[in-house]
Amino acid sequence: MNIRVRFAPSPTGSLHLGVVRTAIFNYLFSKRNGGKLVLRIEDTDQERSTVESYNEILSSLKWLGIDWDEGPYKQSERLDIYNRYAEKLILSGNAYRCYATEEEINHLKEQAKKEKKIYKYPRIWRDKVEPPNGRKYVVRFKCPDNQEIKFKDSLRGNITIKSSNLDDFIIIKGDGFPTYNFASSIDDIEMKISNVIRGEDHLSNTPKQILIFNALSNYQPEFTHVSMILGNDKTKLSKRHGAESINSFREKGFLPISIINYLARLGWSHGDQEIFSINEMKEFFSLDNLNKSPAVFDIEKFSWVNSTQIKNQNNDSLLSQLDIKFIPEIDPNKALDIAKNKSSNMIQLKESLLFCESRKIKLDQTLFKLINNEQKSMLKKFSDYYININPNTHDEIKTCFNNFLTANELKMKELALPLRIVLTGTKSSPGIFEILDLLGAEIIKERIEENCS
Ligand code: GLU
């Protein structure tokens, strides 16, 4: 069978971790099985769908590197397809137009509430043959009586639901748009989706979708309802747990690979391995290794994955994601080698390398005030000494530095701290010997002159 999966977000807000994890699982599953990933935008809720959210979905997926093979299909542009299928269901006796007004329905709901009963649409228009003229209608699915609706979930086994638990649910709304359950089922049929991998919160929708599949074809995809992600207090994951949109993690300096790695590992495992390259994930991912119980989001572990991934990246890959212009005198490779091991995120990495963007740097007032006149003369003296010796290797630099300390009866930090500030404009940059090596005698001299005269 051809493997075809879909990622079907609703563009109704920011792209959150749970939704992205669904995208990742579908992506990895399609890659692992040589299948296709369809991107489908479920924008049938006209009131809640926004263009901003649609754009955010696309740009976040692109940034993450989750590329899809087909789409994006927008459900709002496929209304004729859903209406054609609805018509087919009406003709085959599986659906009907319901002309009950909103007031009528609200009244029935209130009545059920008063009687402490669960509201169930009482099939008012199910068997009426004479439609009223010019009245708005919805299309409802005729839910069969006393039927067992069966499906198999690869994680949860065989599931059976009694059709008496469902009512005649709406498939086409009053505005002519399909409901989620209808559009999703029709698209799964039309797009020949072989595997539906989505959040566990959709488990309760599946019986309705099975009824629609059964009424139209003998198609049924294989289902996998993935467990939810919870916060560390075991409640539904939200902002309060530090879990915001993908964009906010991007702004906080998380790499796409860290997000994919951490989210994939939340709910899926491959032995004890924690850190994966994208190729490893594509190779190892399997639905069989998904976890049935909910996963707990842990921001500290997420940050650890990010810093580990930063260290593991090759310099070219980091460079392409950094947006830093190195001056020609500074070797970006060398700079990254010394900076990436000390950075826990990309913001820190960028900040620690800003001193590589220009020949000279001007200290801001707060840092400038940290260096007194005595220190300035010491730095000038060091600069003359250094340029004279002009050490090359790491060992030579170290010896030169230490000899200067001994000759001037200085302690390491008495020289290293002001020197680091003057050379990098920060108090916490990579090791001082590495900085000296990276900058070279000429630039060292220029920066000391600039800030110590
Ligand atoms: N649009 C649904 C959501 O965003 C997708 C459900 C599905 O995958 O069937 O939750």
Short mmCIF file of N, CA, C and O in Angstrom, two decimals, residues 58 157 196 275 445 450:
data_model
loop_
_atom_site.label_atom_id
_atom_site.label_comp_id
_atom_site.label_asym_id
_atom_site.label_seq_id
_atom_site.Cartn_x
_atom_site.Cartn_y
_atom_site.Cartn_z
N LEU A 58 2.62 27.92 7.86
CA LEU A 58 3.52 27.65 6.73
C LEU A 58 4.96 28.06 7.03
O LEU A 58 5.90 27.32 6.78
N GLY A 157 -5.46 -0.45 20.15
CA GLY A 157 -6.16 -1.71 19.84
C GLY A 157 -7.53 -1.50 19.23
O GLY A 157 -7.82 -0.43 18.68
N VAL A 196 -3.89 7.79 9.54
CA VAL A 196 -4.26 9.03 10.24
C VAL A 196 -3.52 9.03 11.58
O VAL A 196 -3.80 8.20 12.45
N ILE A 275 19.54 12.11 21.92
CA ILE A 275 19.90 13.10 20.90
C ILE A 275 19.94 12.41 19.53
O ILE A 275 20.62 11.40 19.36
N LYS A 445 45.56 45.11 19.20
CA LYS A 445 46.16 46.44 19.41
C LYS A 445 45.12 47.54 19.12
O LYS A 445 44.94 48.46 19.93
N GLU A 450 41.60 51.86 20.91
CA GLU A 450 40.28 52.47 20.79
C GLU A 450 39.66 52.74 22.18
O GLU A 450 39.03 53.76 22.40
#
